[in-house]
Amino acid sequence: MDSGRLEAFSDGVFAVAITLLALNLAVAGPGHGPLARQLVSHWPSFAAYFVSFLTIGIIWVNHHTLFKNFSEIDRTLLFLNLLLLFFVVAIPFATATIAAYLSRGGADASLAAAVFQAVFEGMSLSFGLVFWWSIRREHLKIAPAGTRSAIIRFGAGNVAYAAAIGIAFLSAPASLLVSALVAGYYVIEQTPSRDPGAMTTSDRNEDSSARP
Amino acid sequence: MDSGRLEAFSDGVFAVAITLLALNLAVAGPGHGPLARQLVSHWPSFAAYFVSFLTIGIIWVNHHTLFKNFSEIDRTLLFLNLLLLFFVVAIPFATATIAAYLSRGGADASLAAAVFQAVFEGMSLSFGLVFWWSIRREHLKIAPAGTRSAIIRFGAGNVAYAAAIGIAFLSAPASLLVSALVAGYYVIEQTPSRDPGAMTTSDRNEDSSARP
Amino acid sequence: MDSGRLEAFSDGVFAVAITLLALNLAVAGPGHGPLARQLVSHWPSFAAYFVSFLTIGIIWVNHHTLFKNFSEIDRTLLFLNLLLLFFVVAIPFATATIAAYLSRGGADASLAAAVFQAVFEGMSLSFGLVFWWSIRREHLKIAPAGTRSAIIRFGAGNVAYAAAIGIAFLSAPASLLVSALVAGYYVIEQTPSRDPGAMTTSDRNEDSSARP
Amino acid sequence: MDSGRLEAFSDGVFAVAITLLALNLAVAGPGHGPLARQLVSHWPSFAAYFVSFLTIGIIWVNHHTLFKNFSEIDRTLLFLNLLLLFFVVAIPFATATIAAYLSRGGADASLAAAVFQAVFEGMSLSFGLVFWWSIRREHLKIAPAGTRSAIIRFGAGNVAYAAAIGIAFLSAPASLLVSALVAGYYVIEQTPSRDPGAMTTSDRNEDSSARP
């Protein structure tokens, strides 16, 4: 089974999820006070939209980077990818929840932030599973150095999201800031296949097999 | 007519339907009691989301497995595929309905669960029609053993969903559990083209015609 | 410019529009009377969903049939296709409007049905423009007999939708029935490229240019 | 990294965003006065839908025209494209906001129109960044004359959107009219790769590398 249709379906889910995020930006409309005040008090929606958009964008970039190296997809990988999408699809819900409760403070804000981070942690862990299965079954040809640095990167993200679940109960906004920083870290950090040795291998592979 | 665009359109519908499922997870928001209590009393939404996500995911995997064996698509198959999508598109509605009524109990919960199962049965029957047409017109090259085991598997799912419609009137949650078990069964069970003989045939075919 | 990305974008729009149709099926939920009564009084939503789903499905099939014959897409065709999508995107709105007003009767039901048919007429006319431009610029290689029968078919649909706008002011349900019959007509009728001579030409063309 | 999957993901986002625009057309429904009066007083929704649909359509055409010239995509371009999509995704929100406030007049209408234009300006600026990066890194092979005319065209749009933010505080409807005129200008004006010299270069390039 080639990876083309898995990528097309996943891209569809990423695209719909990232676009649905903005539904939550809608203000209550006329009759709920001046628009300026509504927009200002709506800041948690904009902040959560920003973090979630960037996070889905990054996971898409990484998904892209990972799957273009695959020559074949097995049934297990199809279902691990579905697990990943299960959490991606839940992100608009998690984003709407944290946006609705963040400025309320107290136990509700903390719980909303913890739910938000738990969905990100679930997404991050399932991406790790996809990556682990890829290496174990040697679908993914990657240089050992690339593998090590990828494990460090995935590990850092996972630990940060896990910490953010805890931080949510101390301060919900601080927890949101942690996920923004994780997203910023992944924008700057390179993905595994950028490792020069691995790139050469995978490119050569791609030239001979995936391209006709 | 090649199968590429049918798959692209179907993937789009699957992707949008699976992502819209999560819209239904939204809690009522501040002013409707503590978030923790809202999330707990919202369990039917999460349970229905889980079952529907898995079911759409599996039907996508099977759709993928089936259509990659096709060398051509006729007009009848286009419309049978539309019939399948007709039920897929109705799944977010069926999921929202069972989620809203499940914990109410009584006749409404039973009816909501029966509607839910009827949509799944409609989807399952139309997938069977697509498969039956594929074999009859010999679009699908598959070993006889693969065909027999596929018929058993489709039959099992159809009977289970039909039974679940009846079970809905005894117990709505039990009916939801049945569709979760059907989904679990399809995750474990292999799809027809994994039959080694059939794989060899279809792969050879794919190498010579679909790939340039 | 090749037609691949135009088709991918159009497929995305068709897929989202057809899936959004089902959002309108949602019942009001607990506290609005027995579910059975809600579902029964909700029949215009189901009827309108059925007609709109079938109509978008057919226009997708025809779009597919038309564009696979194209060897190149010019800028005018891109914008004529956008005009077609403009009406496709408006179908969920038109469907929700007729569903909300159909069982009310009176001037509102008639106006809602007329809006519904006007959106279908707009879609049908823009599809005709796309087809006309294709023939004029000879992008589309089609046998003269195929062209004549296509003109008859497009004409029939356009006249029927125009008539349905008028019928809406006599009886809104009768108008909805007309669009259901038009959809049924297009399911049975063959599309232009099925004309044997045209098929041979376009297939030969496709073999030499589109496929590597 | 080839540009195929970036285009597929972007097309998905464009398709979802353009289709979500129409959700905002929904009238309040029975019990809110005659449908005819609701539709008439709903004119800002239709006007804003028209402008936003055309603008997303044009940006999609330009995105298509730009990326088909690319032989490779670097990581910076992936993230600049995400920035562009960030604003595209915000368009349904901006459209809903201007539609809700336009006919109210006063400070709220002006602010809503300014938010609307600011989102368009953000989209226009990020498209400019994508174009600038493409030329700087020589991913994009384009004749100097094509580059100059593209810069003039992008500049004209950016200045017009910036002016429209200011005009919003004088007259919100006038500001909406400016963005309609900008869209009309881009429909008539040709995109850079239509420059004959550039076309030849990029076509030759495409023949030898992108097509197998």
mmCIF file of C-alpha atoms in Angstrom, chain D residues 35-142:
data_model
loop_
_atom_site.group_PDB
_atom_site.id
_atom_site.type_symbol
_atom_site.label_atom_id
_atom_site.label_comp_id
_atom_site.label_asym_id
_atom_site.label_seq_id
_atom_site.Cartn_x
_atom_site.Cartn_y
_atom_site.Cartn_z
ATOM 1 C CA LEU D 35 -38.411 35.710 4.974
ATOM 2 C CA ALA D 36 -38.339 38.427 2.297
ATOM 3 C CA ARG D 37 -37.611 41.112 4.906
ATOM 4 C CA GLN D 38 -34.963 38.896 6.565
ATOM 5 C CA LEU D 39 -33.212 38.338 3.215
ATOM 6 C CA VAL D 40 -33.277 42.034 2.335
ATOM 7 C CA SER D 41 -31.943 43.167 5.711
ATOM 8 C CA HIS D 42 -29.340 40.420 5.378
ATOM 9 C CA TRP D 43 -27.680 42.215 2.424
ATOM 10 C CA PRO D 44 -24.357 42.810 4.233
ATOM 11 C CA SER D 45 -23.968 39.030 4.595
ATOM 12 C CA PHE D 46 -24.454 38.519 0.867
ATOM 13 C CA ALA D 47 -22.149 41.427 -0.040
ATOM 14 C CA ALA D 48 -19.434 40.231 2.366
ATOM 15 C CA TYR D 49 -19.840 36.626 1.124
ATOM 16 C CA PHE D 50 -19.366 37.827 -2.452
ATOM 17 C CA VAL D 51 -16.205 39.833 -1.686
ATOM 18 C CA SER D 52 -14.641 37.141 0.526
ATOM 19 C CA PHE D 53 -15.463 34.309 -1.895
ATOM 20 C CA LEU D 54 -13.889 36.210 -4.781
ATOM 21 C CA THR D 55 -10.837 37.168 -2.703
ATOM 22 C CA ILE D 56 -10.166 33.590 -1.521
ATOM 23 C CA GLY D 57 -10.793 32.390 -5.090
ATOM 24 C CA ILE D 58 -8.218 34.820 -6.463
ATOM 25 C CA ILE D 59 -5.623 34.045 -3.815
ATOM 26 C CA TRP D 60 -6.134 30.351 -4.672
ATOM 27 C CA VAL D 61 -5.612 31.051 -8.398
ATOM 28 C CA ASN D 62 -2.445 33.045 -7.595
ATOM 29 C CA HIS D 63 -1.216 30.377 -5.153
ATOM 30 C CA HIS D 64 -1.750 27.798 -7.886
ATOM 31 C CA THR D 65 0.062 29.966 -10.470
ATOM 32 C CA LEU D 66 2.993 30.597 -8.113
ATOM 33 C CA PHE D 67 3.577 27.087 -6.743
ATOM 34 C CA LYS D 68 3.349 25.238 -10.038
ATOM 35 C CA ASN D 69 6.624 26.984 -10.943
ATOM 36 C CA PHE D 70 8.437 25.594 -7.923
ATOM 37 C CA SER D 71 10.853 22.740 -8.237
ATOM 38 C CA GLU D 72 11.466 22.466 -4.495
ATOM 39 C CA ILE D 73 10.044 23.778 -1.233
ATOM 40 C CA ASP D 74 12.257 24.643 1.738
ATOM 41 C CA ARG D 75 11.251 24.723 5.384
ATOM 42 C CA THR D 76 11.033 28.535 5.440
ATOM 43 C CA LEU D 77 8.566 28.465 2.573
ATOM 44 C CA LEU D 78 6.447 25.887 4.440
ATOM 45 C CA PHE D 79 6.157 28.255 7.381
ATOM 46 C CA LEU D 80 5.574 31.367 5.234
ATOM 47 C CA ASN D 81 2.788 29.404 3.541
ATOM 48 C CA LEU D 82 1.378 28.579 7.008
ATOM 49 C CA LEU D 83 1.402 32.316 7.795
ATOM 50 C CA LEU D 84 -0.614 32.912 4.615
ATOM 51 C CA LEU D 85 -3.088 30.183 5.617
ATOM 52 C CA PHE D 86 -3.319 31.704 9.107
ATOM 53 C CA PHE D 87 -4.992 34.738 7.532
ATOM 54 C CA VAL D 88 -7.027 32.708 5.035
ATOM 55 C CA VAL D 89 -8.518 30.699 7.904
ATOM 56 C CA ALA D 90 -9.440 33.954 9.689
ATOM 57 C CA ILE D 91 -11.461 35.223 6.686
ATOM 58 C CA PRO D 92 -14.748 33.467 7.606
ATOM 59 C CA PHE D 93 -14.504 35.092 11.068
ATOM 60 C CA ALA D 94 -13.750 38.516 9.568
ATOM 61 C CA THR D 95 -16.597 38.076 7.072
ATOM 62 C CA ALA D 96 -19.092 37.112 9.777
ATOM 63 C CA THR D 97 -18.032 40.118 11.855
ATOM 64 C CA ILE D 98 -18.422 42.717 9.090
ATOM 65 C CA ALA D 99 -21.727 41.104 8.031
ATOM 66 C CA ALA D 100 -23.094 41.371 11.571
ATOM 67 C CA TYR D 101 -22.107 45.013 12.096
ATOM 68 C CA LEU D 102 -22.096 46.682 8.657
ATOM 69 C CA SER D 103 -25.698 47.897 8.666
ATOM 70 C CA ARG D 104 -25.464 49.054 12.313
ATOM 71 C CA GLY D 105 -23.235 51.972 11.363
ATOM 72 C CA GLY D 106 -21.144 53.904 13.855
ATOM 73 C CA ALA D 107 -17.940 52.847 15.589
ATOM 74 C CA ASP D 108 -18.830 49.136 15.609
ATOM 75 C CA ALA D 109 -19.347 49.009 11.820
ATOM 76 C CA SER D 110 -16.050 50.852 11.282
ATOM 77 C CA LEU D 111 -14.139 48.552 13.625
ATOM 78 C CA ALA D 112 -15.687 45.451 12.006
ATOM 79 C CA ALA D 113 -14.703 46.734 8.544
ATOM 80 C CA ALA D 114 -11.186 47.579 9.754
ATOM 81 C CA VAL D 115 -10.767 44.041 11.184
ATOM 82 C CA PHE D 116 -12.003 42.649 7.842
ATOM 83 C CA GLN D 117 -9.500 44.718 5.862
ATOM 84 C CA ALA D 118 -6.685 43.973 8.323
ATOM 85 C CA VAL D 119 -7.157 40.237 7.751
ATOM 86 C CA PHE D 120 -7.042 40.824 3.967
ATOM 87 C CA GLU D 121 -3.935 42.998 4.375
ATOM 88 C CA GLY D 122 -2.309 40.246 6.484
ATOM 89 C CA MET D 123 -3.110 37.705 3.779
ATOM 90 C CA SER D 124 -1.776 40.008 1.077
ATOM 91 C CA LEU D 125 1.442 40.758 2.973
ATOM 92 C CA SER D 126 2.124 37.072 3.659
ATOM 93 C CA PHE D 127 1.546 36.256 0.004
ATOM 94 C CA GLY D 128 4.099 38.948 -0.761
ATOM 95 C CA LEU D 129 6.542 37.312 1.695
ATOM 96 C CA VAL D 130 6.062 33.929 0.006
ATOM 97 C CA PHE D 131 6.739 35.563 -3.384
ATOM 98 C CA TRP D 132 9.770 37.495 -2.100
ATOM 99 C CA TRP D 133 11.326 34.391 -0.535
ATOM 100 C CA SER D 134 10.705 32.454 -3.759
ATOM 101 C CA ILE D 135 12.623 34.975 -5.854
ATOM 102 C CA ARG D 136 15.413 35.468 -3.299
ATOM 103 C CA ARG D 137 16.121 31.748 -3.049
ATOM 104 C CA GLU D 138 15.644 31.334 -6.806
ATOM 105 C CA HIS D 139 13.082 28.613 -6.320
ATOM 106 C CA LEU D 140 10.954 30.595 -8.700
ATOM 107 C CA LYS D 141 12.257 30.970 -12.216
ATOM 108 C CA ILE D 142 10.611 34.054 -13.595
#
